[in-house]
Short mmCIF file of C-alpha atoms in Angstrom, two decimals:
data_model
loop_
_atom_site.label_atom_id
_atom_site.label_comp_id
_atom_site.label_asym_id
_atom_site.label_seq_id
_atom_site.Cartn_x
_atom_site.Cartn_y
_atom_site.Cartn_z
CA UNK A 1 4.49 3.07 -5.91
CA UNK A 2 3.84 3.55 -9.42
CA UNK A 3 5.53 6.51 -9.45
CA UNK A 4 8.42 5.09 -8.63
CA UNK A 5 7.82 2.15 -11.12
CA UNK A 6 7.66 5.16 -14.13
CA UNK A 7 10.56 6.53 -12.88
CA UNK A 8 12.85 3.76 -13.37
CA UNK A 9 11.49 3.34 -16.79
CA UNK A 10 12.12 6.43 -17.70
CA UNK A 11 15.78 6.52 -17.44
CA UNK A 12 15.78 3.67 -20.19
CA UNK A 13 13.68 5.64 -22.63
CA UNK A 14 16.13 9.13 -22.12
CA UNK A 15 18.72 6.92 -22.78
CA UNK A 16 17.22 6.14 -25.96
CA UNK A 17 16.73 9.29 -26.85
CA UNK A 18 19.28 11.41 -25.14
CA UNK A 19 17.26 13.72 -23.64
CA UNK A 20 17.97 14.98 -19.99
CA UNK A 21 17.57 12.35 -17.04
CA UNK A 22 16.48 13.38 -13.87
CA UNK A 23 18.48 11.58 -10.45
CA UNK A 24 15.33 8.99 -9.20
CA UNK A 25 15.04 9.99 -5.64
CA UNK A 26 14.55 7.89 -2.85
CA UNK A 27 11.35 6.06 -2.70
CA UNK A 28 8.87 6.54 0.03
CA UNK A 29 7.13 3.42 1.59
CA UNK A 30 4.05 4.83 2.33
CA UNK A 31 2.59 8.34 0.86
CA UNK A 32 0.84 10.66 3.08
CA UNK A 33 -2.66 10.57 2.84
CA UNK A 34 -2.96 14.19 2.16
CA UNK A 35 -0.87 13.99 -0.55
CA UNK A 36 -3.63 12.26 -2.74
CA UNK A 37 -6.25 14.71 -0.99
CA UNK A 38 -4.38 17.61 -2.14
CA UNK A 39 -3.43 16.31 -5.93
CA UNK A 40 -6.93 14.64 -7.53
CA UNK A 41 -7.15 16.88 -10.58
CA UNK A 42 -10.31 16.09 -10.92
CA UNK A 43 -9.39 12.82 -11.90
CA UNK A 44 -11.24 9.87 -10.22
CA UNK A 45 -10.87 10.69 -6.69
CA UNK A 46 -9.77 7.93 -4.80
CA UNK A 47 -12.56 6.57 -2.47
CA UNK A 48 -11.10 6.53 1.91
CA UNK A 49 -11.53 3.06 2.60
CA UNK A 50 -13.10 1.50 6.12
CA UNK A 51 -10.57 -0.22 7.06
CA UNK A 52 -7.28 1.07 5.85
CA UNK A 53 -4.35 -1.62 6.87
CA UNK A 54 -1.97 -0.63 9.58
CA UNK A 55 1.57 -0.83 7.89
CA UNK A 56 4.38 -2.14 10.32
CA UNK A 57 7.78 -0.78 10.30
CA UNK A 58 6.52 1.67 7.35
CA UNK A 59 9.19 4.49 7.54
CA UNK A 60 11.81 2.95 6.00
CA UNK A 61 12.55 4.14 2.54
CA UNK A 62 14.96 2.50 0.21
CA UNK A 63 18.34 3.87 0.62
CA UNK A 64 19.56 2.62 -2.68
CA UNK A 65 20.57 5.14 -4.62
CA UNK A 66 21.04 3.07 -7.84
CA UNK A 67 17.00 2.35 -8.02
CA UNK A 68 17.34 4.30 -11.34
CA UNK A 69 18.14 1.00 -13.06
CA UNK A 70 16.39 -2.41 -13.59
CA UNK A 71 18.38 -4.83 -11.91
CA UNK A 72 18.81 -8.23 -14.06
CA UNK A 73 20.66 -10.34 -11.25
CA UNK A 74 18.98 -11.15 -8.04
CA UNK A 75 20.08 -9.61 -4.82
CA UNK A 76 19.40 -11.72 -1.84
CA UNK A 77 18.18 -8.70 -0.03
CA UNK A 78 16.11 -6.93 -2.84
CA UNK A 79 13.56 -4.44 -1.23
CA UNK A 80 10.20 -5.63 -1.67
CA UNK A 81 9.00 -2.41 -3.85
CA UNK A 82 11.77 -2.30 -6.21
CA UNK A 83 10.60 -6.27 -6.88
CA UNK A 84 6.99 -4.79 -7.53
CA UNK A 85 9.01 -2.33 -9.67
CA UNK A 86 10.60 -4.67 -12.10
CA UNK A 87 7.51 -6.81 -11.97
CA UNK A 88 5.58 -3.74 -13.56
CA UNK A 89 8.62 -3.04 -15.77
CA UNK A 90 8.53 -6.46 -17.12
CA UNK A 91 4.41 -6.43 -17.02
CA UNK A 92 4.14 -3.61 -19.48
CA UNK A 93 5.90 -6.07 -22.24
CA UNK A 94 3.08 -8.73 -21.89
CA UNK A 95 0.87 -5.70 -22.40
CA UNK A 96 -0.02 -5.82 -26.17
CA UNK A 97 -0.33 -10.02 -25.73
CA UNK A 98 -2.76 -10.24 -22.36
CA UNK A 99 -3.86 -6.65 -21.94
CA UNK A 100 -3.70 -4.36 -19.11
CA UNK A 101 -5.06 -6.48 -16.44
CA UNK A 102 -3.62 -9.25 -14.23
CA UNK A 103 -2.62 -11.69 -16.53
CA UNK A 104 -0.27 -9.37 -17.89
CA UNK A 105 1.28 -8.85 -14.43
CA UNK A 106 1.40 -12.52 -13.58
CA UNK A 107 3.52 -13.11 -16.67
CA UNK A 108 6.05 -10.10 -15.95
CA UNK A 109 5.74 -11.57 -11.90
CA UNK A 110 7.03 -15.21 -13.99
CA UNK A 111 9.67 -13.20 -16.79
CA UNK A 112 11.26 -11.89 -13.50
CA UNK A 113 11.59 -15.09 -11.36
CA UNK A 114 8.96 -14.14 -8.86
CA UNK A 115 6.16 -15.81 -7.67
CA UNK A 116 2.84 -14.37 -9.45
CA UNK A 117 1.37 -14.18 -5.85
CA UNK A 118 3.27 -10.70 -5.40
CA UNK A 119 0.39 -9.53 -7.51
CA UNK A 120 -1.89 -9.99 -4.93
CA UNK A 121 -0.07 -7.32 -2.73
CA UNK A 122 -0.14 -4.53 -5.13
CA UNK A 123 -2.69 -1.73 -4.28
CA UNK A 124 -5.46 -0.60 -7.03
CA UNK A 125 -4.03 -3.81 -8.43
CA UNK A 126 -6.89 -3.46 -11.93
CA UNK A 127 -5.36 -0.08 -12.82
CA UNK A 128 -1.87 -0.76 -11.87
CA UNK A 129 -0.34 -1.03 -15.66
CA UNK A 130 -2.37 2.01 -16.59
CA UNK A 131 -1.34 3.90 -13.95
CA UNK A 132 2.64 3.19 -14.57
CA UNK A 133 2.04 4.38 -18.32
CA UNK A 134 0.34 7.20 -17.29
CA UNK A 135 3.16 8.25 -15.12
CA UNK A 136 5.83 7.59 -17.58
CA UNK A 137 3.75 9.71 -19.96
CA UNK A 138 3.78 12.19 -17.72
CA UNK A 139 7.23 12.04 -16.70
CA UNK A 140 8.35 12.11 -20.54
CA UNK A 141 6.38 15.47 -20.96
CA UNK A 142 7.95 16.68 -18.28
CA UNK A 143 11.29 15.77 -19.46
CA UNK A 144 10.35 17.25 -22.89
CA UNK A 145 9.55 20.58 -21.25
CA UNK A 146 13.30 20.97 -20.01
CA UNK A 147 15.22 20.31 -23.08
CA UNK A 148 14.34 22.10 -26.36
CA UNK A 149 12.46 19.43 -27.38
CA UNK A 150 9.14 20.55 -29.56
CA UNK A 151 5.74 18.93 -27.89
CA UNK A 152 4.29 19.07 -30.73
CA UNK A 153 6.83 15.94 -32.10
CA UNK A 154 5.51 13.79 -28.98
CA UNK A 155 2.01 14.30 -29.36
CA UNK A 156 0.47 15.50 -32.34
CA UNK A 157 -1.77 12.82 -33.97
CA UNK A 158 -5.20 11.87 -33.22
CA UNK A 159 -4.96 14.26 -29.71
CA UNK A 160 -7.62 16.36 -29.21
CA UNK A 161 -6.93 20.22 -27.94
CA UNK A 162 -8.74 19.99 -24.53
CA UNK A 163 -6.87 16.47 -23.79
CA UNK A 164 -3.83 18.19 -24.40
CA UNK A 165 -5.00 20.95 -22.16
CA UNK A 166 -6.05 18.14 -19.48
CA UNK A 167 -2.54 16.43 -20.05
CA UNK A 168 -0.35 19.43 -19.28
CA UNK A 169 -2.49 20.70 -16.35
CA UNK A 170 -1.85 17.02 -15.10
CA UNK A 171 1.54 17.09 -15.63
CA UNK A 172 2.34 20.30 -13.89
CA UNK A 173 -0.17 19.66 -11.23
CA UNK A 174 1.72 16.13 -10.72
CA UNK A 175 5.31 17.94 -11.15
CA UNK A 176 4.25 20.16 -8.09
CA UNK A 177 3.14 17.11 -6.40
CA UNK A 178 6.36 14.92 -7.01
CA UNK A 179 8.79 17.92 -6.03
CA UNK A 180 6.68 17.63 -2.17
CA UNK A 181 7.25 14.15 -2.10
CA UNK A 182 11.00 14.69 -3.33
CA UNK A 183 11.45 17.42 -0.14
CA UNK A 184 9.91 15.22 2.57
CA UNK A 185 11.88 12.52 1.61
CA UNK A 186 15.04 15.22 1.67
CA UNK A 187 13.70 16.19 5.15
CA UNK A 188 13.54 13.32 6.26
CA UNK A 189 16.69 11.80 5.43
CA UNK A 190 18.65 15.08 5.94
CA UNK A 191 20.23 14.99 9.55
CA UNK A 192 22.25 18.33 9.19
CA UNK A 193 18.92 20.27 8.96
CA UNK A 194 19.44 20.18 12.60
CA UNK A 195 22.42 21.98 13.11
CA UNK A 196 21.06 24.98 11.45
CA UNK A 197 19.20 27.68 12.92
CA UNK A 198 15.38 27.68 11.84
CA UNK A 199 15.94 30.75 9.69
CA UNK A 200 18.78 28.80 8.23
CA UNK A 201 16.79 25.81 7.70
CA UNK A 202 13.88 27.91 6.06
CA UNK A 203 16.74 29.28 3.57
CA UNK A 204 18.30 25.80 2.91
CA UNK A 205 14.54 24.18 2.08
CA UNK A 206 13.20 26.63 -0.18
CA UNK A 207 16.77 26.46 -1.81
CA UNK A 208 16.38 23.03 -2.72
CA UNK A 209 12.99 22.68 -3.64
CA UNK A 210 13.50 25.51 -6.23
CA UNK A 211 16.54 23.75 -7.41
CA UNK A 212 14.22 21.08 -8.25
CA UNK A 213 12.70 23.54 -10.60
CA UNK A 214 16.07 24.63 -12.20
CA UNK A 215 15.73 22.16 -15.11
CA UNK A 216 12.81 23.66 -16.22
CA UNK A 217 13.09 26.86 -15.70
CA UNK A 218 13.00 28.07 -19.71
CA UNK A 219 9.15 26.94 -19.54
CA UNK A 220 8.34 28.21 -16.02
CA UNK A 221 6.10 30.98 -17.15
CA UNK A 222 3.97 28.68 -19.27
CA UNK A 223 3.68 26.56 -16.12
CA UNK A 224 2.79 29.39 -13.77
CA UNK A 225 0.25 30.08 -16.40
CA UNK A 226 -1.16 26.64 -16.33
CA UNK A 227 -1.27 26.47 -12.85
CA UNK A 228 -3.01 30.57 -12.57
CA UNK A 229 -5.95 28.51 -14.82
CA UNK A 230 -9.49 28.53 -13.14
CA UNK A 231 -9.77 24.50 -13.25
CA UNK A 232 -6.17 24.32 -11.42
CA UNK A 233 -6.03 27.40 -9.42
CA UNK A 234 -7.12 25.73 -6.24
CA UNK A 235 -5.55 22.56 -6.32
CA UNK A 236 -2.27 24.64 -7.12
CA UNK A 237 -3.17 26.72 -3.81
CA UNK A 238 -3.70 24.00 -1.63
CA UNK A 239 -0.24 22.67 -3.08
CA UNK A 240 1.81 25.46 -2.44
CA UNK A 241 0.48 25.69 1.05
CA UNK A 242 1.19 22.06 1.12
CA UNK A 243 4.83 22.90 0.75
CA UNK A 244 4.94 25.88 2.83
CA UNK A 245 3.44 23.94 5.37
CA UNK A 246 6.33 21.31 5.05
CA UNK A 247 9.03 23.68 5.13
CA UNK A 248 7.50 25.63 7.99
CA UNK A 249 7.14 22.18 9.86
CA UNK A 250 10.70 20.93 9.17
CA UNK A 251 12.01 24.78 10.32
CA UNK A 252 10.09 25.34 13.00
CA UNK A 253 9.13 21.51 14.04
CA UNK A 254 5.65 23.37 15.35
CA UNK A 255 2.45 23.00 13.11
CA UNK A 256 1.39 26.33 11.33
CA UNK A 257 -2.38 27.07 11.91
CA UNK A 258 -3.91 26.94 9.02
CA UNK A 259 -7.46 27.78 10.25
CA UNK A 260 -8.12 30.57 8.79
CA UNK A 261 -7.27 29.66 5.49
CA UNK A 262 -9.66 26.59 5.04
CA UNK A 263 -12.15 28.77 4.89
CA UNK A 264 -10.41 30.58 1.97
CA UNK A 265 -9.96 27.40 0.26
CA UNK A 266 -13.86 26.68 0.54
CA UNK A 267 -14.77 30.25 -0.64
CA UNK A 268 -12.50 29.46 -3.54
CA UNK A 269 -14.07 26.41 -4.61
CA UNK A 270 -17.27 27.32 -4.20
CA UNK A 271 -16.91 30.73 -6.64
CA UNK A 272 -14.84 28.75 -9.12
CA UNK A 273 -17.52 26.12 -9.50
CA UNK A 274 -20.05 29.08 -9.43
CA UNK A 275 -18.68 30.92 -12.39
CA UNK A 276 -17.77 28.09 -14.64
CA UNK A 277 -20.13 24.75 -14.40
CA UNK A 278 -23.49 27.15 -15.60
CA UNK A 279 -21.79 28.28 -18.56
CA UNK A 280 -19.22 25.31 -18.98
CA UNK A 281 -21.01 23.79 -21.88
CA UNK A 282 -21.79 26.58 -23.73
CA UNK A 283 -18.37 27.60 -23.39
CA UNK A 284 -16.64 25.08 -24.06
CA UNK A 285 -18.02 24.02 -27.20
CA UNK A 286 -17.19 27.53 -28.66
CA UNK A 287 -13.48 26.86 -27.03
CA UNK A 288 -13.35 23.84 -29.28
CA UNK A 289 -15.05 24.95 -32.59
CA UNK A 290 -12.58 28.32 -32.31
CA UNK A 291 -9.57 26.30 -31.61
CA UNK A 292 -10.15 23.36 -33.88
CA UNK A 293 -10.33 25.79 -36.59
CA UNK A 294 -7.42 28.03 -35.72
CA UNK A 295 -5.35 25.30 -35.09
CA UNK A 296 -5.72 22.96 -38.44
CA UNK A 297 -3.05 25.38 -39.86
CA UNK A 298 -0.67 26.10 -36.99
CA UNK A 299 1.20 23.98 -34.66
CA UNK A 300 0.16 22.19 -31.47
CA UNK A 301 1.62 24.54 -29.21
CA UNK A 302 0.18 27.64 -31.14
CA UNK A 303 -2.98 25.92 -30.34
CA UNK A 304 -2.59 25.21 -26.67
CA UNK A 305 -1.94 28.66 -26.50
CA UNK A 306 -4.28 30.20 -28.45
CA UNK A 307 -6.79 28.14 -25.97
CA UNK A 308 -5.71 29.49 -22.85
CA UNK A 309 -5.66 32.16 -23.87
CA UNK A 310 -9.49 31.99 -25.18
CA UNK A 311 -10.11 30.70 -21.62
CA UNK A 312 -8.47 33.09 -19.31
CA UNK A 313 -9.69 36.03 -20.96
CA UNK A 314 -13.36 34.59 -20.33
CA UNK A 315 -12.39 33.77 -17.13
CA UNK B 1 -17.21 -8.30 18.79
CA UNK B 2 -13.79 -9.24 18.95
CA UNK B 3 -11.30 -8.04 16.46
CA UNK B 4 -10.51 -10.49 13.69
CA UNK B 5 -7.11 -9.48 11.96
CA UNK B 6 -6.22 -10.65 8.86
CA UNK B 7 -1.39 -10.51 8.60
CA UNK B 8 -0.03 -10.24 5.42
CA UNK B 9 3.51 -10.66 5.38
CA UNK B 10 5.56 -11.05 1.74
CA UNK B 11 8.37 -13.34 1.18
CA UNK B 12 11.17 -11.61 -0.12
CA UNK B 13 14.41 -12.30 1.29
CA UNK B 14 16.66 -15.50 0.22
CA UNK B 15 17.59 -15.91 3.87
CA UNK B 16 16.26 -15.98 7.32
CA UNK B 17 16.96 -13.34 9.31
CA UNK B 18 17.98 -14.33 13.11
CA UNK B 19 15.20 -15.51 15.33
CA UNK B 20 14.15 -13.92 18.01
CA UNK B 21 15.09 -16.02 21.10
CA UNK B 22 14.94 -14.60 24.40
CA UNK B 23 11.49 -12.53 23.82
CA UNK B 24 9.61 -12.71 27.48
CA UNK B 25 6.40 -13.31 25.63
CA UNK B 26 6.92 -16.08 23.07
CA UNK B 27 8.85 -18.10 25.58
CA UNK B 28 5.33 -17.49 28.02
CA UNK B 29 3.63 -18.72 24.89
CA UNK B 30 5.43 -21.80 24.45
CA UNK B 31 4.62 -22.82 28.19
CA UNK B 32 0.98 -21.39 28.56
CA UNK B 33 -2.21 -23.47 27.94
CA UNK B 34 -4.87 -21.31 28.09
CA UNK B 35 -4.25 -19.26 31.29
CA UNK B 36 -2.92 -22.40 32.89
CA UNK B 37 0.82 -23.10 32.93
CA UNK B 38 2.30 -26.15 31.39
CA UNK B 39 5.70 -27.79 30.36
CA UNK B 40 6.86 -27.15 26.94
CA UNK B 41 6.84 -30.90 26.05
CA UNK B 42 3.19 -31.18 27.15
CA UNK B 43 1.55 -28.48 25.26
CA UNK B 44 1.56 -30.17 21.87
CA UNK B 45 -0.19 -33.01 23.30
CA UNK B 46 -2.97 -31.33 25.10
CA UNK B 47 -3.72 -28.75 22.24
CA UNK B 48 -4.07 -32.13 20.34
CA UNK B 49 -6.34 -33.59 22.65
CA UNK B 50 -8.38 -30.62 22.64
CA UNK B 51 -8.42 -30.66 18.86
CA UNK B 52 -9.43 -34.96 18.60
CA UNK B 53 -12.38 -33.63 21.41
CA UNK B 54 -13.80 -30.60 19.90
CA UNK B 55 -13.43 -32.20 15.68
CA UNK B 56 -17.15 -33.83 15.49
CA UNK B 57 -18.63 -30.16 16.21
CA UNK B 58 -16.07 -28.11 15.25
CA UNK B 59 -18.02 -26.35 11.95
CA UNK B 60 -21.58 -26.43 14.06
CA UNK B 61 -19.27 -24.67 17.17
CA UNK B 62 -17.84 -22.24 15.22
CA UNK B 63 -20.91 -21.15 13.06
CA UNK B 64 -22.88 -20.79 16.80
CA UNK B 65 -19.81 -19.18 18.26
CA UNK B 66 -19.02 -16.48 15.89
CA UNK B 67 -23.08 -16.11 14.53
CA UNK B 68 -21.59 -17.50 11.12
CA UNK B 69 -19.17 -14.51 10.52
CA UNK B 70 -16.35 -17.05 10.06
CA UNK B 71 -17.44 -18.06 6.72
CA UNK B 72 -17.36 -13.95 5.76
CA UNK B 73 -13.77 -13.85 7.37
CA UNK B 74 -12.25 -16.85 5.26
CA UNK B 75 -13.77 -15.74 1.83
CA UNK B 76 -12.24 -12.24 2.84
CA UNK B 77 -9.32 -14.41 3.47
CA UNK B 78 -9.23 -16.05 0.18
CA UNK B 79 -10.06 -12.77 -1.88
CA UNK B 80 -7.01 -11.21 0.25
CA UNK B 81 -4.78 -13.94 -1.57
CA UNK B 82 -5.64 -13.40 -4.84
CA UNK B 83 -5.40 -17.10 -6.15
CA UNK B 84 -4.31 -17.66 -10.08
CA UNK B 85 -4.38 -20.73 -12.18
CA UNK B 86 -1.93 -23.04 -11.04
CA UNK B 87 -0.87 -21.93 -7.74
CA UNK B 88 0.93 -23.95 -5.17
CA UNK B 89 -0.91 -23.33 -2.08
CA UNK B 90 -0.24 -24.14 1.42
CA UNK B 91 -3.03 -23.90 4.04
CA UNK B 92 -2.13 -25.22 7.49
CA UNK B 93 -4.29 -26.34 10.23
CA UNK B 94 -6.75 -27.42 7.51
CA UNK B 95 -9.18 -28.94 10.39
CA UNK B 96 -11.71 -31.12 9.71
CA UNK B 97 -11.05 -31.96 5.99
CA UNK B 98 -13.79 -32.17 3.88
CA UNK B 99 -12.59 -31.17 0.16
CA UNK B 100 -13.13 -33.65 -2.32
CA UNK B 101 -11.32 -31.99 -5.30
CA UNK B 102 -8.62 -33.93 -6.92
CA UNK B 103 -6.29 -30.84 -7.22
CA UNK B 104 -6.16 -31.21 -3.27
CA UNK B 105 -4.17 -32.82 -1.45
CA UNK B 106 -4.53 -33.35 2.16
CA UNK B 107 -1.29 -34.15 4.67
CA UNK B 108 -0.71 -34.50 8.21
CA UNK B 109 2.20 -32.80 9.11
CA UNK B 110 3.54 -30.44 11.77
CA UNK B 111 3.47 -26.80 11.43
CA UNK B 112 6.52 -26.39 12.89
CA UNK B 113 8.40 -29.06 10.89
CA UNK B 114 6.76 -28.71 7.82
CA UNK B 115 7.49 -31.60 5.27
CA UNK B 116 7.88 -29.35 2.01
CA UNK B 117 10.52 -28.06 0.13
CA UNK B 118 12.03 -24.45 0.47
CA UNK B 119 10.73 -22.19 -2.18
CA UNK B 120 8.15 -24.43 -3.22
CA UNK B 121 4.74 -22.19 -2.51
CA UNK B 122 3.05 -19.42 -3.68
CA UNK B 123 0.77 -18.83 -1.14
CA UNK B 124 0.67 -20.10 2.26
CA UNK B 125 -2.88 -19.30 4.90
CA UNK B 126 -3.35 -20.22 8.39
CA UNK B 127 -6.77 -19.60 9.71
CA UNK B 128 -7.53 -19.66 13.62
CA UNK B 129 -4.56 -22.24 13.78
CA UNK B 130 -1.62 -19.88 14.52
CA UNK B 131 -2.72 -19.43 18.35
CA UNK B 132 -2.39 -23.22 18.62
CA UNK B 133 1.40 -23.75 17.99
CA UNK B 134 3.88 -24.24 20.58
CA UNK B 135 6.56 -22.25 18.93
CA UNK B 136 4.83 -19.49 17.11
CA UNK B 137 8.28 -18.35 15.80
CA UNK B 138 9.28 -21.61 14.58
CA UNK B 139 6.08 -21.95 12.49
CA UNK B 140 6.45 -18.66 11.05
CA UNK B 141 10.34 -19.33 10.32
CA UNK B 142 9.00 -22.35 8.29
CA UNK B 143 6.47 -20.69 6.54
CA UNK B 144 8.79 -18.25 5.47
CA UNK B 145 11.06 -21.29 4.20
CA UNK B 146 8.35 -22.89 1.73
CA UNK B 147 7.32 -19.98 0.36
CA UNK B 148 8.94 -18.42 -3.06
CA UNK B 149 9.84 -15.21 -3.61
CA UNK B 150 7.11 -12.80 -4.07
CA UNK B 151 5.42 -15.67 -2.00
CA UNK B 152 2.42 -14.15 0.39
CA UNK B 153 1.72 -15.54 3.97
CA UNK B 154 -1.70 -14.71 5.34
CA UNK B 155 -2.92 -15.22 8.44
CA UNK B 156 -6.45 -14.83 10.43
CA UNK B 157 -6.73 -14.69 13.90
CA UNK B 158 -8.55 -13.30 16.67
CA UNK B 159 -7.13 -10.58 18.42
CA UNK B 160 -7.42 -8.14 21.22
CA UNK B 161 -10.08 -5.74 21.45
CA UNK B 162 -9.17 -2.40 22.71
CA UNK B 163 -12.54 -0.54 23.24
CA UNK B 164 -13.16 -1.04 26.54
CA UNK B 165 -17.12 -1.20 26.76
CA UNK B 166 -17.09 -3.91 24.49
CA UNK B 167 -14.31 -5.40 25.83
CA UNK B 168 -16.32 -6.38 28.89
CA UNK B 169 -19.45 -7.40 27.07
CA UNK B 170 -16.99 -9.91 24.82
CA UNK B 171 -15.73 -11.34 27.94
CA UNK B 172 -18.58 -12.14 29.47
CA UNK B 173 -19.61 -13.88 26.26
CA UNK B 174 -16.43 -15.56 25.91
CA UNK B 175 -16.02 -16.78 29.37
CA UNK B 176 -19.20 -17.37 30.12
CA UNK B 177 -21.62 -18.37 27.34
CA UNK B 178 -18.73 -20.00 25.11
CA UNK B 179 -17.88 -22.81 27.29
CA UNK B 180 -21.30 -23.42 28.30
CA UNK B 181 -22.44 -23.87 24.68
CA UNK B 182 -19.19 -25.98 24.00
CA UNK B 183 -20.75 -28.07 27.23
CA UNK B 184 -24.21 -28.12 25.38
CA UNK B 185 -23.56 -28.68 21.85
CA UNK B 186 -20.01 -30.39 21.81
CA UNK B 187 -20.11 -31.70 25.33
CA UNK B 188 -16.49 -30.50 26.18
CA UNK B 189 -16.31 -27.33 28.39
CA UNK B 190 -13.04 -27.57 29.11
CA UNK B 191 -11.89 -27.36 25.46
CA UNK B 192 -13.68 -24.34 24.86
CA UNK B 193 -12.42 -22.62 27.88
CA UNK B 194 -9.17 -23.25 26.83
CA UNK B 195 -10.06 -21.56 23.37
CA UNK B 196 -11.40 -18.82 24.59
CA UNK B 197 -8.00 -18.31 27.39
CA UNK B 198 -5.39 -19.22 24.28
CA UNK B 199 -7.23 -15.94 22.53
CA UNK B 200 -6.29 -13.96 25.78
CA UNK B 201 -2.91 -15.15 25.86
CA UNK B 202 -2.07 -14.70 21.91
CA UNK B 203 0.64 -11.45 21.29
CA UNK B 204 -1.51 -8.41 20.54
CA UNK B 205 -1.54 -7.26 16.39
CA UNK B 206 1.77 -5.29 16.94
CA UNK B 207 3.68 -7.67 18.63
CA UNK B 208 2.66 -10.27 16.49
CA UNK B 209 3.61 -7.99 13.32
CA UNK B 210 6.99 -7.69 14.50
CA UNK B 211 7.38 -11.51 14.92
CA UNK B 212 6.65 -11.65 11.46
CA UNK B 213 8.82 -9.19 10.04
CA UNK B 214 11.32 -11.04 12.56
CA UNK B 215 11.07 -14.29 10.50
CA UNK B 216 12.56 -12.52 7.52
CA UNK B 217 8.88 -11.15 5.73
CA UNK B 218 8.66 -8.03 4.25
CA UNK B 219 5.91 -5.36 3.98
CA UNK B 220 4.14 -6.84 6.77
CA UNK B 221 0.59 -5.49 7.18
CA UNK B 222 -2.09 -6.10 9.67
CA UNK B 223 -6.02 -5.28 8.89
CA UNK B 224 -8.96 -5.52 11.83
CA UNK B 225 -11.91 -7.07 10.32
CA UNK B 226 -14.31 -6.11 12.88
CA UNK B 227 -13.86 -2.33 13.94
CA UNK B 228 -15.65 -1.32 17.31
#
């Protein structure tokens, strides 16, 4: 939900700076639970609630393709997700005055002419605005990667090298996750897949998925190296597995048996954490000192490259 | 224990979708008084009589029947509502009415024909009341009418037990213990007989959610507070 709100913000940003604006994809009403499980990226994980609300009629996704632009005129039957996104967008303008919490969202709701009660229906409302901002920031970063805009123009002042590394990781993993979500939406909506035989379906879906990466192809080697980092490898492995699973399921309509792989993942997780936990503090201190020292004179990209190289060699 | 459910609906559209006018379960609700069949015009009078009779011991009986849990459920409903300063809120089937706050206004009315303006309320709650209205869809339509865009409808109600093991225990508790308690404490066995029967006759969670959606609400969800 907060991703769709962030996507709405982005075209406005992109229009101002003249960057490439990606076509917004149809909004998915309820994200599958496995989706959040795969992409935790060592950030705060969502605790599964004991009482999950049952969503009634939740399979409908918004069919409007103009969802990217904020609507100023009130449509009689605006989908609730659009309303929520509009409220969040408006709320960001009040953050400076009212902070990141509910007060800003209530003001935002009033601004767009919707009852502030709607705030009560937002999931994780304490973090809603922060999440929207993070997603927006991540999308901006992604856009910068597919154009020739140098990253350090966006993020040089006061951003530490470790945080930068984390940000790159988060962005790439987010991107992979987002592509999977968009693929699922496309699968759900595409009627003509039914006319094809399974092997043709696979080919078509793989092509669709690859096309999502096409704008970023010049920077793709960097993205791959980020995914291959020890701290990211099990997440990106799982994301790939989910992608294969999804394409397989859409093509063959039968579940793929992953039993063997469960053990592989568990093993992988353990080995990675074993190898790095104990030595982590010492190593981190070392990298930081080296990277900061070396980076003082160089560009941010050079700094990051150096940081990754050091990690990789010692891994 | 029974499943207590909270139903939430988000009021989005400015006009109402066509009401369901040929659903058999709605018709049967309008003519059912517990397990008895009555004429539609009579139902509201009969229900009124029940509540007049139980009013004096209503709170005590609620505590006894639910073991004090009803207070927790109501608190949960309020936290779900997430009230904000300056909120205009309507609570229907407010019961014994003990509030003394000046900002609290008591109005006697009919849930099927509310005296409030369109698009005037930020929130609408109804706790353990919706199953007592004669025409549920009319009450839902009225709720939809008085709520603003972005306003929320929340309903707390007693629901169906799926688990067969607990169903037996619950049935025994409902049909043997509660009417006896009613007789003992309130001096009125029949009213409590009606109350437990009306729980059984009320639509299931999925059906009721469908009715809420038909009234024009979006993002309809329900949550069972007591899962067995």
